[in-house]
XYZ file of C-alpha atoms in Angstrom:
341
model
C 0.047 0.924 -126.609
C 3.263 -1.077 -127.358
C 6.418 0.144 -125.243
C 8.555 1.827 -127.067
C 11.921 -0.578 -127.954
C 14.142 1.737 -125.556
C 13.448 2.246 -121.965
C 11.981 6.487 -121.198
C 12.840 8.390 -117.936
C 9.993 11.107 -117.818
C 12.856 12.916 -115.918
C 15.219 13.418 -118.620
C 12.700 16.362 -120.144
C 13.293 17.812 -117.077
C 17.530 18.390 -117.536
C 16.219 19.912 -121.078
C 13.575 22.265 -120.324
C 15.367 23.855 -116.612
C 16.766 26.385 -118.928
C 13.962 27.986 -121.278
C 11.687 29.268 -118.826
C 11.962 30.149 -115.141
C 8.950 30.644 -114.091
C 7.844 27.285 -115.019
C 10.148 25.643 -113.126
C 10.229 28.284 -110.010
C 6.069 27.158 -110.322
C 6.247 23.370 -110.698
C 7.901 23.207 -108.031
C 4.952 22.972 -106.173
C 3.186 20.146 -107.886
C 3.124 16.448 -106.868
C 5.694 14.028 -108.181
C 3.423 11.922 -110.445
C 1.681 15.297 -112.008
C 5.513 17.181 -112.195
C 6.168 14.448 -113.791
C 4.433 14.267 -117.260
C 3.740 18.320 -116.926
C 7.728 18.533 -118.140
C 7.615 15.836 -120.705
C 4.398 17.789 -121.903
C 6.080 20.941 -121.332
C 9.241 19.679 -123.023
C 7.386 18.687 -125.987
C 5.620 21.915 -127.808
C 8.764 23.789 -126.390
C 11.135 21.142 -128.198
C 8.232 21.437 -131.447
C 7.350 25.457 -131.035
C 11.563 25.814 -131.522
C 11.796 23.172 -134.430
C 9.494 25.371 -136.333
C 11.250 28.927 -134.753
C 14.650 27.542 -135.636
C 14.501 26.129 -138.897
C 13.961 27.749 -142.030
C 12.680 24.430 -144.040
C 9.490 24.443 -145.779
C 8.388 20.574 -144.444
C 8.886 21.649 -140.749
C 5.021 21.980 -139.842
C 4.694 18.609 -141.936
C 7.128 16.663 -140.343
C 6.230 17.470 -136.592
C 2.000 16.433 -137.916
C 3.631 12.884 -139.123
C 5.705 13.099 -135.504
C 2.421 13.660 -134.003
C 0.562 10.888 -135.860
C 2.921 8.617 -134.690
C 2.886 9.543 -131.295
C -1.513 8.242 -131.548
C -0.417 5.783 -132.881
C 2.249 4.611 -129.930
C 4.589 4.134 -132.204
C 6.851 7.524 -131.468
C 9.794 6.140 -132.672
C 13.402 8.092 -130.919
C 12.806 11.249 -130.610
C 13.113 11.475 -126.462
C 9.875 14.361 -126.400
C 8.064 12.631 -128.208
C 8.401 9.104 -126.411
C 7.957 10.908 -123.437
C 4.848 12.439 -124.713
C 3.034 9.337 -126.397
C 3.447 8.126 -122.484
C 0.943 10.498 -122.002
C -1.500 11.290 -124.624
C -2.069 7.411 -123.898
C -1.788 7.614 -120.268
C -4.417 10.690 -119.889
C -6.086 10.081 -122.812
C -5.610 13.626 -124.398
C -7.689 14.701 -126.784
C -5.512 15.416 -130.767
C -7.176 18.719 -131.050
C -4.978 19.602 -128.401
C -2.004 19.394 -129.171
C -3.290 19.738 -132.998
C -4.063 23.105 -132.060
C -0.481 23.994 -131.170
C 1.223 23.028 -134.291
C -1.461 25.034 -136.109
C -0.366 27.344 -134.374
C 3.461 27.180 -134.591
C 1.859 26.383 -138.405
C 1.248 29.900 -138.057
C 4.457 31.494 -136.685
C 5.694 30.776 -139.958
C 3.473 31.674 -142.206
C 4.063 35.145 -140.249
C 0.214 35.660 -139.795
C -1.131 39.145 -139.667
C -3.390 39.653 -136.363
C -6.184 42.507 -136.660
C -9.003 41.983 -134.172
C -8.575 40.699 -130.404
C -10.459 37.799 -131.467
C -7.980 37.336 -133.952
C -5.424 37.106 -131.664
C -7.335 35.341 -128.829
C -7.573 32.328 -131.703
C -3.634 31.905 -132.132
C -3.535 32.254 -128.086
C -5.846 29.224 -128.161
C -3.791 27.784 -129.599
C -0.166 27.389 -128.784
C -1.218 28.470 -125.361
C -4.628 27.986 -124.066
C -4.246 23.906 -126.371
C -1.399 23.969 -123.675
C -3.481 25.215 -120.474
C -6.283 22.121 -121.316
C -3.564 19.089 -121.506
C -2.351 19.906 -118.120
C -5.335 20.441 -116.115
C -6.668 17.231 -118.222
C -2.960 15.849 -116.894
C -3.983 16.828 -113.442
C -7.438 14.378 -113.827
C -9.316 17.631 -114.445
C -12.944 16.314 -116.647
C -15.525 19.394 -116.039
C -15.702 20.956 -119.242
C -16.326 24.633 -117.341
C -13.386 23.925 -115.459
C -11.309 23.441 -118.585
C -12.319 25.936 -120.485
C -11.397 28.041 -118.089
C -8.026 26.816 -117.616
C -7.559 27.613 -121.671
C -8.727 30.634 -120.384
C -6.045 30.582 -118.061
C -3.302 30.107 -121.091
C -4.711 32.101 -123.557
C -3.755 35.194 -121.005
C -0.564 34.222 -119.976
C -0.235 34.070 -123.636
C -0.971 37.679 -124.011
C 1.077 38.708 -121.015
C 4.075 37.262 -123.460
C 3.173 39.308 -126.564
C 3.094 42.319 -123.454
C 6.336 41.566 -122.560
C 7.819 40.793 -126.219
C 6.780 43.176 -127.962
C 10.498 45.121 -129.017
C 12.079 41.235 -129.147
C 8.916 39.907 -131.741
C 9.528 43.145 -133.357
C 13.751 42.960 -134.072
C 12.581 40.069 -135.491
C 9.787 41.069 -138.393
C 7.032 39.763 -135.721
C 4.182 41.943 -134.703
C 1.155 40.348 -132.640
C -0.307 43.342 -131.599
C -3.740 44.107 -132.927
C -3.538 46.416 -135.818
C -6.810 47.645 -135.971
C -5.927 48.848 -131.847
C -2.292 50.391 -133.446
C -4.698 52.284 -136.790
C -7.232 53.233 -133.311
C -3.794 54.692 -131.829
C -2.827 56.641 -135.334
C 0.037 54.134 -135.581
C 0.290 52.319 -138.993
C 1.448 49.151 -138.074
C 3.664 47.738 -140.993
C 5.370 51.411 -140.973
C 6.020 50.765 -137.187
C 7.293 47.158 -137.597
C 9.930 48.464 -140.196
C 10.928 51.201 -137.660
C 9.972 50.328 -134.420
C 10.040 52.713 -131.613
C 8.742 53.206 -127.991
C 5.773 56.073 -128.253
C 2.504 57.336 -125.954
C -0.406 55.479 -128.418
C 1.604 51.796 -128.643
C 1.108 52.154 -124.774
C -2.448 52.681 -125.091
C -2.106 49.110 -127.101
C -0.306 47.508 -124.353
C -2.840 49.166 -121.831
C -5.396 47.748 -123.158
C -3.891 44.224 -124.102
C -2.920 43.540 -120.215
C -6.605 44.832 -119.289
C -8.026 41.770 -120.715
C -5.390 39.436 -119.671
C -6.286 40.563 -117.121
C -9.636 39.662 -117.165
C -9.021 36.723 -118.153
C -6.410 35.304 -115.208
C -9.223 36.143 -112.788
C -12.223 34.053 -115.040
C -9.860 31.623 -115.512
C -7.753 31.760 -111.706
C -11.812 30.370 -110.456
C -10.964 26.629 -112.682
C -8.074 26.103 -110.096
C -11.454 25.400 -107.829
C -11.626 21.809 -109.853
C -7.971 20.680 -109.357
C -6.579 18.068 -107.049
C -5.993 20.418 -103.541
C -1.962 19.605 -103.965
C -2.294 20.990 -107.402
C -3.875 24.116 -106.428
C -0.665 26.229 -105.400
C 1.522 25.492 -108.756
C -0.932 27.132 -110.966
C -2.092 29.698 -108.691
C 1.621 30.511 -108.687
C 1.645 30.006 -112.356
C -0.635 32.671 -113.246
C 0.026 34.727 -110.086
C 3.951 35.287 -111.836
C 2.759 35.883 -115.106
C 0.204 38.895 -114.377
C 3.116 40.392 -112.221
C 5.302 40.072 -115.370
C 2.492 42.465 -116.823
C 2.658 44.194 -113.211
C 6.238 45.285 -113.964
C 5.466 46.211 -117.838
C 3.096 48.582 -116.666
C 5.655 49.696 -114.229
C 8.068 50.725 -117.035
C 5.212 53.104 -118.248
C 3.995 49.940 -120.593
C 7.486 50.216 -122.726
C 8.427 46.431 -123.815
C 10.200 47.752 -127.130
C 13.552 49.375 -124.873
C 13.191 46.923 -121.815
C 11.878 43.655 -121.068
C 10.100 43.455 -117.824
C 11.528 40.676 -115.764
C 10.743 38.970 -112.381
C 13.198 38.734 -110.151
C 14.024 36.230 -107.599
C 12.934 36.865 -104.128
C 9.334 38.099 -105.665
C 9.286 34.930 -107.404
C 9.503 33.289 -104.026
C 6.902 35.549 -102.191
C 4.589 35.148 -105.185
C 4.971 31.404 -104.943
C 4.314 31.714 -100.777
C 0.947 33.595 -101.083
C -0.287 31.293 -103.615
C -0.351 28.282 -101.200
C -1.774 29.900 -98.759
C -4.494 31.885 -101.179
C -5.145 27.913 -102.911
C -6.230 26.201 -99.912
C -9.635 28.888 -100.134
C -9.976 29.053 -103.976
C -13.286 30.254 -105.886
C -16.081 28.932 -106.465
C -15.613 27.622 -110.925
C -17.184 30.724 -113.437
C -19.427 28.797 -115.051
C -20.010 31.242 -118.297
C -19.367 29.927 -121.226
C -16.344 29.562 -122.759
C -14.358 32.271 -124.679
C -15.324 32.024 -128.460
C -11.644 30.785 -129.554
C -11.717 28.452 -127.065
C -15.096 26.906 -127.046
C -13.908 23.875 -129.694
C -10.716 22.957 -127.492
C -13.026 23.029 -124.764
C -15.802 20.771 -126.398
C -13.014 18.741 -127.815
C -11.854 17.839 -124.220
C -15.276 17.019 -123.279
C -15.599 14.147 -125.533
C -12.198 12.769 -124.041
C -11.999 9.840 -122.030
C -13.333 10.475 -118.782
C -10.855 8.749 -116.694
C -6.777 8.633 -117.111
C -5.375 4.864 -117.643
C -4.338 3.211 -114.358
C -0.563 2.635 -116.162
C 2.415 4.132 -114.303
C 5.071 5.828 -115.920
C 8.347 3.218 -115.629
C 10.763 3.445 -113.721
C 14.087 3.157 -114.232
C 17.160 2.739 -113.174
C 20.215 5.423 -112.471
C 22.355 3.803 -115.017
C 19.123 3.865 -117.507
C 18.722 7.396 -116.481
C 22.174 8.699 -117.150
C 22.045 6.793 -120.454
C 18.883 8.770 -121.287
C 19.543 12.401 -120.350
C 23.661 12.068 -122.524
C 21.000 11.232 -125.347
C 19.324 14.247 -124.880
C 21.744 16.585 -124.317
C 24.188 15.299 -127.037
C 21.641 16.295 -129.278
C 19.648 19.559 -128.583
C 21.208 22.537 -126.249
C 19.062 24.517 -123.833
C 16.431 26.600 -125.525
C 15.580 30.175 -124.584
C 12.437 31.138 -126.345
C 9.968 33.122 -125.191
C 7.927 30.674 -123.482
């Protein structure tokens, strides 16, 4: 890959993302620097791409994202800071293109307003917008074991299911519904009618309970893959899983009502979960060798065919002045995102 024409400071992406996800940053504080910097760069690209689709009414935005991905994989990312940082990560860790392609496909489904009839349909969506990110994070940490990569994808799916449960009311007010529609009909709810006038009710609570039960199942299975991570990365990923699972517990403690209120895990509780994760990560379970969830099987297969080891090329170190230049550039172009991931 040719060096970009301007210096890149991957740490600048951290400032972009600082306001975007408190859960992500709480957990990432436990990552070693060699992993934390490229992870934040990866997260920055995913987040800005998500916002580009979510906030734009232009019909060609998904095609533009795919063209940007073409340039990233060609080693010619242009002047967009997140793209240039992502290019460094892609080529250093040999990320198979299937993974970011899946992510963009999931964003396209959002733009198209796709409906999800069954839990399997919903898992296919989660695999794209979250399972793919789990796999990319694992590869950045050096994981190449196929079972561990499958568990990483499933952990991503679990977190996305939690996001969906937490944001039912917020999504509905924006005309979006991610709950399995067949489950709603089984409870006597017409999905389209409910979406036009979203209200909390006991039938909805039962749908939410089923969704969180599936998330918990995947948290348990996905967390077994943590044993395949480097020792100094395990605590951060277990912390992220614990914090997200705790959001689900908060939804449950609110009697499954995420229409009228949004579940939040307080700072003190997050700190407790961080310490618990750091301790428990020293004695991880053996990785579950089960076949991958069908929806994420193609992601796991793409990882299995990737180059076995990352390229041994350090990220460039830049002067303080150069870092300031990129940081000012970043803030001039973008405001802090406030999305749900």
